[in-house]
Amino acid sequence: MPVEVTWWGHATCTVEDSGVRFLTDPLFARRLAHLRRRRGAVPPPEAAMAEAVLVSHLHSDHLHLPSLARLAPGTLLVVPRGAPAAVPGLRRLDANGVRLAEVEAGETVTVEGVTVRAVPARHDGRRLPVGPHRAPALGYVVEGEARTYFAGDTGLFDGMAEAVGPVDVALLPVGGWGPYLGHGHLDASRAAEALAALSPAAAVPVHYGTYWPIGLDGVRPHEFHAPGDEFVRHAARLAPKVVVHLLGHGERVRPEVAR
């Protein structure tokens, strides 16, 4: 099989293609500020093993410095252009042997023969709660034996399919970490609309059912538990030819794709 995907929870996935491992938005914390991990064990140490790490934007649940500190020297860390200026802690990772590559939409990097292409996302990419908008939010397409799209955080936008290009596997956010999704996010229904436009062979829903605000267990719990199943249902209606793989935390799949 050309690609293997492991979902570790939230937006953290390992994509292995052509023997090269890519890790997306690593978050290896039991607690982050007001959030706690409610489902799925904290990923094991081997989850941090990758040739390259792809960070979609600067929010702390996607660019998490303590998690990035677990990366081995020599790992390539791909971040939106301007990220080191907005998040100075990234420079300390660079000093510890992690290699930084800044990209913007349309640019590519090559990792052991596998190409990573940065694509646009519609999301507020600032390092909150302070700081100017110094770095864009991005998605990435890993192009090896298969073309795997990691959307990061994004809303639907005109020309999305054209901007992303042809893909075989789509890792799409379908929820969030709180009772309400703000602007620039996909819920299960909008993610299925994106899926229909992208038309990959396979999809994996991510970014749901992992973290939840402390003390809000009883506030709209449906928004925590249900997005994966809802995405499966909406995808069956809007994109019936796409095979959706609903993974548990730490589970992996080798999607069937034809190239």
PDB file of C-alpha atoms in Angstrom:
ATOM      1  CA  MET A   1       0.000   0.000   0.000  1.00  0.00           C
ATOM      2  CA  PRO A   2       1.361   3.438  -0.871  1.00  0.00           C
ATOM      3  CA  VAL A   3       0.484   5.338   2.336  1.00  0.00           C
ATOM      4  CA  GLU A   4      -0.257   4.622   5.997  1.00  0.00           C
ATOM      5  CA  VAL A   5      -2.040   7.066   8.300  1.00  0.00           C
ATOM      6  CA  THR A   6      -2.074   6.956  12.108  1.00  0.00           C
ATOM      7  CA  TRP A   7      -4.347   9.298  14.050  1.00  0.00           C
ATOM      8  CA  TRP A   8      -3.001  10.148  17.499  1.00  0.00           C
ATOM      9  CA  GLY A   9      -5.846  12.520  18.392  1.00  0.00           C
ATOM     10  CA  HIS A  10      -6.761  16.150  17.684  1.00  0.00           C
ATOM     11  CA  ALA A  11      -4.850  17.215  14.523  1.00  0.00           C
ATOM     12  CA  THR A  12      -1.860  14.951  15.191  1.00  0.00           C
ATOM     13  CA  CYS A  13      -1.277  12.277  12.563  1.00  0.00           C
ATOM     14  CA  THR A  14       1.621  10.277  11.217  1.00  0.00           C
ATOM     15  CA  VAL A  15       1.611   9.921   7.450  1.00  0.00           C
ATOM     16  CA  GLU A  16       4.101   7.373   6.132  1.00  0.00           C
ATOM     17  CA  ASP A  17       4.720   7.392   2.399  1.00  0.00           C
ATOM     18  CA  SER A  18       7.603   5.746   0.539  1.00  0.00           C
ATOM     19  CA  GLY A  19       9.197   4.879   3.881  1.00  0.00           C
ATOM     20  CA  VAL A  20       9.260   8.558   4.961  1.00  0.00           C
ATOM     21  CA  ARG A  21       7.350   9.598   8.081  1.00  0.00           C
ATOM     22  CA  PHE A  22       5.569  12.941   8.355  1.00  0.00           C
ATOM     23  CA  LEU A  23       4.024  14.121  11.630  1.00  0.00           C
ATOM     24  CA  THR A  24       1.285  16.766  11.624  1.00  0.00           C
ATOM     25  CA  ASP A  25       0.685  19.388  14.333  1.00  0.00           C
ATOM     26  CA  PRO A  26       2.079  17.283  17.205  1.00  0.00           C
ATOM     27  CA  LEU A  27       0.278  17.739  20.523  1.00  0.00           C
ATOM     28  CA  PHE A  28       1.528  15.305  23.167  1.00  0.00           C
ATOM     29  CA  ALA A  29       0.002  16.927  26.250  1.00  0.00           C
ATOM     30  CA  ARG A  30      -2.494  15.647  28.779  1.00  0.00           C
ATOM     31  CA  ARG A  31      -3.476  19.240  29.490  1.00  0.00           C
ATOM     32  CA  LEU A  32      -3.083  22.495  27.553  1.00  0.00           C
ATOM     33  CA  ALA A  33      -4.171  25.702  29.304  1.00  0.00           C
ATOM     34  CA  HIS A  34      -7.915  25.264  29.918  1.00  0.00           C
ATOM     35  CA  LEU A  35      -8.123  22.043  27.888  1.00  0.00           C
ATOM     36  CA  ARG A  36      -7.635  18.482  29.032  1.00  0.00           C
ATOM     37  CA  ARG A  37      -7.410  15.316  27.046  1.00  0.00           C
ATOM     38  CA  ARG A  38     -10.683  13.508  27.621  1.00  0.00           C
ATOM     39  CA  ARG A  39     -10.268  10.604  25.232  1.00  0.00           C
ATOM     40  CA  GLY A  40      -7.300   8.601  23.995  1.00  0.00           C
ATOM     41  CA  ALA A  41      -3.978   8.080  25.713  1.00  0.00           C
ATOM     42  CA  VAL A  42      -1.211  10.633  25.286  1.00  0.00           C
ATOM     43  CA  PRO A  43       0.739   9.421  22.227  1.00  0.00           C
ATOM     44  CA  PRO A  44       3.740   7.202  23.037  1.00  0.00           C
ATOM     45  CA  PRO A  45       7.324   8.411  22.520  1.00  0.00           C
ATOM     46  CA  GLU A  46       7.571   6.717  19.127  1.00  0.00           C
ATOM     47  CA  ALA A  47       4.859   9.048  17.838  1.00  0.00           C
ATOM     48  CA  ALA A  48       7.449  11.842  17.826  1.00  0.00           C
ATOM     49  CA  MET A  49       9.672   9.890  15.426  1.00  0.00           C
ATOM     50  CA  ALA A  50       9.482  11.423  11.972  1.00  0.00           C
ATOM     51  CA  GLU A  51      11.693  12.655   9.209  1.00  0.00           C
ATOM     52  CA  ALA A  52       9.600  15.831   8.928  1.00  0.00           C
ATOM     53  CA  VAL A  53       6.957  17.621  10.987  1.00  0.00           C
ATOM     54  CA  LEU A  54       4.306  19.796   9.349  1.00  0.00           C
ATOM     55  CA  VAL A  55       2.859  22.654  11.418  1.00  0.00           C
ATOM     56  CA  SER A  56      -0.251  24.240   9.939  1.00  0.00           C
ATOM     57  CA  HIS A  57      -0.527  27.453  11.987  1.00  0.00           C
ATOM     58  CA  LEU A  58       0.544  29.178  15.165  1.00  0.00           C
ATOM     59  CA  HIS A  59      -2.281  28.375  17.591  1.00  0.00           C
ATOM     60  CA  SER A  60      -0.848  26.604  20.614  1.00  0.00           C
ATOM     61  CA  ASP A  61      -2.864  23.419  20.085  1.00  0.00           C
ATOM     62  CA  HIS A  62      -1.164  23.078  16.686  1.00  0.00           C
ATOM     63  CA  LEU A  63       2.228  24.665  17.315  1.00  0.00           C
ATOM     64  CA  HIS A  64       2.948  23.282  20.800  1.00  0.00           C
ATOM     65  CA  LEU A  65       6.531  23.975  21.809  1.00  0.00           C
ATOM     66  CA  PRO A  66       6.827  21.291  24.554  1.00  0.00           C
ATOM     67  CA  SER A  67       5.666  18.663  22.052  1.00  0.00           C
ATOM     68  CA  LEU A  68       8.053  19.941  19.387  1.00  0.00           C
ATOM     69  CA  ALA A  69      10.863  19.716  21.944  1.00  0.00           C
ATOM     70  CA  ARG A  70      10.517  15.909  21.736  1.00  0.00           C
ATOM     71  CA  LEU A  71      11.717  15.881  18.140  1.00  0.00           C
ATOM     72  CA  ALA A  72      15.060  14.259  17.458  1.00  0.00           C
ATOM     73  CA  PRO A  73      17.973  16.328  16.165  1.00  0.00           C
ATOM     74  CA  GLY A  74      17.942  16.402  12.402  1.00  0.00           C
ATOM     75  CA  THR A  75      14.144  16.400  12.111  1.00  0.00           C
ATOM     76  CA  LEU A  76      12.876  18.882   9.527  1.00  0.00           C
ATOM     77  CA  LEU A  77      10.220  21.200  10.975  1.00  0.00           C
ATOM     78  CA  VAL A  78       8.093  22.875   8.291  1.00  0.00           C
ATOM     79  CA  VAL A  79       6.253  25.980   9.503  1.00  0.00           C
ATOM     80  CA  PRO A  80       4.356  28.887   7.927  1.00  0.00           C
ATOM     81  CA  ARG A  81       6.601  31.702   6.789  1.00  0.00           C
ATOM     82  CA  GLY A  82       7.078  34.158   9.639  1.00  0.00           C
ATOM     83  CA  ALA A  83       6.493  31.622  12.395  1.00  0.00           C
ATOM     84  CA  PRO A  84       9.948  31.954  14.050  1.00  0.00           C
ATOM     85  CA  ALA A  85       9.495  35.724  14.338  1.00  0.00           C
ATOM     86  CA  ALA A  86       6.081  35.281  15.935  1.00  0.00           C
ATOM     87  CA  VAL A  87       7.095  32.340  18.175  1.00  0.00           C
ATOM     88  CA  PRO A  88      10.713  32.883  19.315  1.00  0.00           C
ATOM     89  CA  GLY A  89      10.791  29.498  21.026  1.00  0.00           C
ATOM     90  CA  LEU A  90      11.108  27.928  17.588  1.00  0.00           C
ATOM     91  CA  ARG A  91      14.625  29.312  17.362  1.00  0.00           C
ATOM     92  CA  ARG A  92      15.598  27.328  20.450  1.00  0.00           C
ATOM     93  CA  LEU A  93      14.497  24.166  18.645  1.00  0.00           C
ATOM     94  CA  ASP A  94      16.705  25.201  15.757  1.00  0.00           C
ATOM     95  CA  ALA A  95      19.595  25.574  18.187  1.00  0.00           C
ATOM     96  CA  ASN A  96      18.947  22.037  19.458  1.00  0.00           C
ATOM     97  CA  GLY A  97      19.378  20.505  16.012  1.00  0.00           C
ATOM     98  CA  VAL A  98      15.843  20.608  14.613  1.00  0.00           C
ATOM     99  CA  ARG A  99      15.997  22.050  11.095  1.00  0.00           C
ATOM    100  CA  LEU A 100      13.485  24.796  10.289  1.00  0.00           C
ATOM    101  CA  ALA A 101      11.925  25.417   6.892  1.00  0.00           C
ATOM    102  CA  GLU A 102       9.528  28.345   6.436  1.00  0.00           C
ATOM    103  CA  VAL A 103       7.015  28.088   3.599  1.00  0.00           C
ATOM    104  CA  GLU A 104       3.976  29.832   2.200  1.00  0.00           C
ATOM    105  CA  ALA A 105       1.207  28.573  -0.042  1.00  0.00           C
ATOM    106  CA  GLY A 106       2.539  27.308  -3.348  1.00  0.00           C
ATOM    107  CA  GLU A 107       6.025  26.501  -2.062  1.00  0.00           C
ATOM    108  CA  THR A 108       7.423  22.986  -1.719  1.00  0.00           C
ATOM    109  CA  VAL A 109      10.064  21.137   0.257  1.00  0.00           C
ATOM    110  CA  THR A 110      11.453  17.692  -0.517  1.00  0.00           C
ATOM    111  CA  VAL A 111      12.120  15.103   2.178  1.00  0.00           C
ATOM    112  CA  GLU A 112      14.013  12.002   1.056  1.00  0.00           C
ATOM    113  CA  GLY A 113      12.394  12.108  -2.358  1.00  0.00           C
ATOM    114  CA  VAL A 114       8.859  12.901  -1.138  1.00  0.00           C
ATOM    115  CA  THR A 115       7.501  16.371  -1.946  1.00  0.00           C
ATOM    116  CA  VAL A 116       5.493  18.455   0.512  1.00  0.00           C
ATOM    117  CA  ARG A 117       3.456  21.268  -1.025  1.00  0.00           C
ATOM    118  CA  ALA A 118       2.018  24.053   1.119  1.00  0.00           C
ATOM    119  CA  VAL A 119      -1.546  25.040   0.217  1.00  0.00           C
ATOM    120  CA  PRO A 120      -3.846  27.816   1.457  1.00  0.00           C
ATOM    121  CA  ALA A 121      -6.148  27.534   4.455  1.00  0.00           C
ATOM    122  CA  ARG A 122      -8.835  29.933   5.679  1.00  0.00           C
ATOM    123  CA  HIS A 123      -8.133  30.344   9.375  1.00  0.00           C
ATOM    124  CA  ASP A 124      -6.790  32.943  11.792  1.00  0.00           C
ATOM    125  CA  GLY A 125      -3.125  31.999  12.007  1.00  0.00           C
ATOM    126  CA  ARG A 126      -2.022  34.406  14.764  1.00  0.00           C
ATOM    127  CA  ARG A 127      -0.255  33.260  17.905  1.00  0.00           C
ATOM    128  CA  LEU A 128      -3.021  34.017  20.377  1.00  0.00           C
ATOM    129  CA  PRO A 129      -3.816  35.695  22.724  1.00  0.00           C
ATOM    130  CA  VAL A 130      -1.276  38.324  21.623  1.00  0.00           C
ATOM    131  CA  GLY A 131       0.694  39.136  18.545  1.00  0.00           C
ATOM    132  CA  PRO A 132       0.063  40.473  15.061  1.00  0.00           C
ATOM    133  CA  HIS A 133      -0.952  38.277  12.154  1.00  0.00           C
ATOM    134  CA  ARG A 134       2.598  37.393  11.087  1.00  0.00           C
ATOM    135  CA  ALA A 135       2.161  33.949   9.587  1.00  0.00           C
ATOM    136  CA  PRO A 136      -0.536  32.424   7.389  1.00  0.00           C
ATOM    137  CA  ALA A 137      -2.462  29.290   8.181  1.00  0.00           C
ATOM    138  CA  LEU A 138      -1.592  26.493   5.770  1.00  0.00           C
ATOM    139  CA  GLY A 139      -2.496  22.992   4.734  1.00  0.00           C
ATOM    140  CA  TYR A 140      -0.038  20.533   3.203  1.00  0.00           C
ATOM    141  CA  VAL A 141      -0.120  17.908   0.477  1.00  0.00           C
ATOM    142  CA  VAL A 142       2.400  15.086   0.879  1.00  0.00           C
ATOM    143  CA  GLU A 143       3.157  13.818  -2.620  1.00  0.00           C
ATOM    144  CA  GLY A 144       4.902  10.464  -2.787  1.00  0.00           C
ATOM    145  CA  GLU A 145       3.331   7.221  -3.892  1.00  0.00           C
ATOM    146  CA  ALA A 146       0.031   8.849  -2.891  1.00  0.00           C
ATOM    147  CA  ARG A 147      -1.107  12.444  -2.479  1.00  0.00           C
ATOM    148  CA  THR A 148      -2.215  13.030   1.117  1.00  0.00           C
ATOM    149  CA  TYR A 149      -3.840  16.328   2.086  1.00  0.00           C
ATOM    150  CA  PHE A 150      -3.583  17.514   5.675  1.00  0.00           C
ATOM    151  CA  ALA A 151      -5.942  20.474   5.984  1.00  0.00           C
ATOM    152  CA  GLY A 152      -4.803  21.815   9.373  1.00  0.00           C
ATOM    153  CA  ASP A 153      -7.570  24.178  10.464  1.00  0.00           C
ATOM    154  CA  THR A 154      -9.587  25.743   7.684  1.00  0.00           C
ATOM    155  CA  GLY A 155     -13.010  26.876   6.664  1.00  0.00           C
ATOM    156  CA  LEU A 156     -14.546  26.289   3.265  1.00  0.00           C
ATOM    157  CA  PHE A 157     -13.439  28.797   0.650  1.00  0.00           C
ATOM    158  CA  ASP A 158     -14.019  29.415  -3.033  1.00  0.00           C
ATOM    159  CA  GLY A 159     -11.556  27.546  -5.200  1.00  0.00           C
ATOM    160  CA  MET A 160     -10.532  25.193  -2.397  1.00  0.00           C
ATOM    161  CA  ALA A 161     -10.290  22.119  -4.629  1.00  0.00           C
ATOM    162  CA  GLU A 162      -8.273  24.013  -7.235  1.00  0.00           C
ATOM    163  CA  ALA A 163      -5.911  25.420  -4.598  1.00  0.00           C
ATOM    164  CA  VAL A 164      -5.306  22.000  -3.039  1.00  0.00           C
ATOM    165  CA  GLY A 165      -5.145  20.099  -6.317  1.00  0.00           C
ATOM    166  CA  PRO A 166      -5.769  16.390  -6.912  1.00  0.00           C
ATOM    167  CA  VAL A 167      -5.452  14.255  -3.776  1.00  0.00           C
ATOM    168  CA  ASP A 168      -5.861  10.580  -2.950  1.00  0.00           C
ATOM    169  CA  VAL A 169      -6.320  10.829   0.833  1.00  0.00           C
ATOM    170  CA  ALA A 170      -7.781  13.765   2.789  1.00  0.00           C
ATOM    171  CA  LEU A 171      -7.248  14.333   6.525  1.00  0.00           C
ATOM    172  CA  LEU A 172     -10.044  16.772   7.324  1.00  0.00           C
ATOM    173  CA  PRO A 173     -10.960  18.539  10.588  1.00  0.00           C
ATOM    174  CA  VAL A 174     -14.565  17.851  11.510  1.00  0.00           C
ATOM    175  CA  GLY A 175     -14.922  19.405  14.977  1.00  0.00           C
ATOM    176  CA  GLY A 176     -13.004  21.291  17.613  1.00  0.00           C
ATOM    177  CA  TRP A 177     -12.168  21.504  21.301  1.00  0.00           C
ATOM    178  CA  GLY A 178     -15.131  23.474  22.628  1.00  0.00           C
ATOM    179  CA  PRO A 179     -18.902  23.731  22.513  1.00  0.00           C
ATOM    180  CA  TYR A 180     -18.861  26.137  19.573  1.00  0.00           C
ATOM    181  CA  LEU A 181     -16.803  26.324  16.389  1.00  0.00           C
ATOM    182  CA  GLY A 182     -15.681  29.786  15.413  1.00  0.00           C
ATOM    183  CA  HIS A 183     -15.067  31.242  11.980  1.00  0.00           C
ATOM    184  CA  GLY A 184     -12.491  29.413   9.880  1.00  0.00           C
ATOM    185  CA  HIS A 185     -13.356  25.869  10.938  1.00  0.00           C
ATOM    186  CA  LEU A 186     -15.046  22.879   9.359  1.00  0.00           C
ATOM    187  CA  ASP A 187     -17.783  21.035  11.175  1.00  0.00           C
ATOM    188  CA  ALA A 188     -18.904  17.592  10.035  1.00  0.00           C
ATOM    189  CA  SER A 189     -21.304  18.945   7.437  1.00  0.00           C
ATOM    190  CA  ARG A 190     -18.923  21.501   5.930  1.00  0.00           C
ATOM    191  CA  ALA A 191     -16.100  18.955   5.959  1.00  0.00           C
ATOM    192  CA  ALA A 192     -18.290  16.660   3.873  1.00  0.00           C
ATOM    193  CA  GLU A 193     -18.851  19.524   1.429  1.00  0.00           C
ATOM    194  CA  ALA A 194     -15.086  19.958   1.205  1.00  0.00           C
ATOM    195  CA  LEU A 195     -14.730  16.228   0.681  1.00  0.00           C
ATOM    196  CA  ALA A 196     -17.184  16.291  -2.215  1.00  0.00           C
ATOM    197  CA  ALA A 197     -15.214  19.097  -3.858  1.00  0.00           C
ATOM    198  CA  LEU A 198     -11.813  17.461  -3.306  1.00  0.00           C
ATOM    199  CA  SER A 199     -13.019  14.001  -4.379  1.00  0.00           C
ATOM    200  CA  PRO A 200     -10.184  11.858  -2.962  1.00  0.00           C
ATOM    201  CA  ALA A 201     -10.304   8.080  -2.833  1.00  0.00           C
ATOM    202  CA  ALA A 202     -10.236   8.041   0.973  1.00  0.00           C
ATOM    203  CA  ALA A 203     -10.640  10.331   3.958  1.00  0.00           C
ATOM    204  CA  VAL A 204      -9.860  10.344   7.684  1.00  0.00           C
ATOM    205  CA  PRO A 205     -11.729  12.745  10.008  1.00  0.00           C
ATOM    206  CA  VAL A 206      -9.516  14.462  12.603  1.00  0.00           C
ATOM    207  CA  HIS A 207      -9.585  17.399  15.049  1.00  0.00           C
ATOM    208  CA  TYR A 208     -12.430  16.215  17.250  1.00  0.00           C
ATOM    209  CA  GLY A 209     -13.134  14.026  20.271  1.00  0.00           C
ATOM    210  CA  THR A 210      -9.809  14.561  22.054  1.00  0.00           C
ATOM    211  CA  TYR A 211      -9.598  17.817  24.069  1.00  0.00           C
ATOM    212  CA  TRP A 212     -12.377  19.632  25.889  1.00  0.00           C
ATOM    213  CA  PRO A 213     -12.443  22.631  28.254  1.00  0.00           C
ATOM    214  CA  ILE A 214     -12.091  21.765  31.920  1.00  0.00           C
ATOM    215  CA  GLY A 215     -15.418  22.001  33.718  1.00  0.00           C
ATOM    216  CA  LEU A 216     -17.522  21.886  30.556  1.00  0.00           C
ATOM    217  CA  ASP A 217     -18.040  18.132  30.324  1.00  0.00           C
ATOM    218  CA  GLY A 218     -21.801  18.570  30.439  1.00  0.00           C
ATOM    219  CA  VAL A 219     -21.994  21.517  28.013  1.00  0.00           C
ATOM    220  CA  ARG A 220     -23.031  20.314  24.559  1.00  0.00           C
ATOM    221  CA  PRO A 221     -21.221  16.962  24.910  1.00  0.00           C
ATOM    222  CA  HIS A 222     -22.628  16.044  21.519  1.00  0.00           C
ATOM    223  CA  GLU A 223     -20.083  18.421  19.978  1.00  0.00           C
ATOM    224  CA  PHE A 224     -17.294  16.333  21.525  1.00  0.00           C
ATOM    225  CA  HIS A 225     -18.437  12.808  20.750  1.00  0.00           C
ATOM    226  CA  ALA A 226     -20.436  12.973  17.534  1.00  0.00           C
ATOM    227  CA  PRO A 227     -18.504  14.790  14.757  1.00  0.00           C
ATOM    228  CA  GLY A 228     -16.768  11.669  13.430  1.00  0.00           C
ATOM    229  CA  ASP A 229     -19.990   9.715  13.029  1.00  0.00           C
ATOM    230  CA  GLU A 230     -21.748  12.772  11.625  1.00  0.00           C
ATOM    231  CA  PHE A 231     -19.004  13.203   9.047  1.00  0.00           C
ATOM    232  CA  VAL A 232     -19.391   9.586   7.960  1.00  0.00           C
ATOM    233  CA  ARG A 233     -23.115  10.141   7.509  1.00  0.00           C
ATOM    234  CA  HIS A 234     -22.758  13.409   5.579  1.00  0.00           C
ATOM    235  CA  ALA A 235     -19.931  12.009   3.442  1.00  0.00           C
ATOM    236  CA  ALA A 236     -22.081   9.036   2.444  1.00  0.00           C
ATOM    237  CA  ARG A 237     -24.652  11.484   1.097  1.00  0.00           C
ATOM    238  CA  LEU A 238     -22.384  14.096  -0.514  1.00  0.00           C
ATOM    239  CA  ALA A 239     -19.362  12.022  -1.552  1.00  0.00           C
ATOM    240  CA  PRO A 240     -20.539   8.392  -1.743  1.00  0.00           C
ATOM    241  CA  LYS A 241     -17.517   7.198  -3.719  1.00  0.00           C
ATOM    242  CA  VAL A 242     -15.063   8.255  -0.999  1.00  0.00           C
ATOM    243  CA  VAL A 243     -14.092   5.606   1.556  1.00  0.00           C
ATOM    244  CA  VAL A 244     -14.108   7.195   5.019  1.00  0.00           C
ATOM    245  CA  HIS A 245     -11.922   5.606   7.685  1.00  0.00           C
ATOM    246  CA  LEU A 246     -13.163   6.470  11.180  1.00  0.00           C
ATOM    247  CA  LEU A 247     -10.129   5.830  13.378  1.00  0.00           C
ATOM    248  CA  GLY A 248      -9.772   5.558  17.130  1.00  0.00           C
ATOM    249  CA  HIS A 249      -6.884   7.251  18.890  1.00  0.00           C
ATOM    250  CA  GLY A 250      -3.646   5.490  17.977  1.00  0.00           C
ATOM    251  CA  GLU A 251      -5.264   3.477  15.181  1.00  0.00           C
ATOM    252  CA  ARG A 252      -3.791   3.349  11.704  1.00  0.00           C
ATOM    253  CA  VAL A 253      -5.040   2.584   8.239  1.00  0.00           C
ATOM    254  CA  ARG A 254      -3.606   1.911   4.807  1.00  0.00           C
ATOM    255  CA  PRO A 255      -6.165   3.485   2.479  1.00  0.00           C
ATOM    256  CA  GLU A 256      -6.728   1.925  -0.904  1.00  0.00           C
ATOM    257  CA  VAL A 257      -5.765   4.473  -3.546  1.00  0.00           C
ATOM    258  CA  ALA A 258      -5.270   4.107  -7.273  1.00  0.00           C
ATOM    259  CA  ARG A 259      -2.567   6.170  -9.000  1.00  0.00           C
TER     260      ARG A 259
END
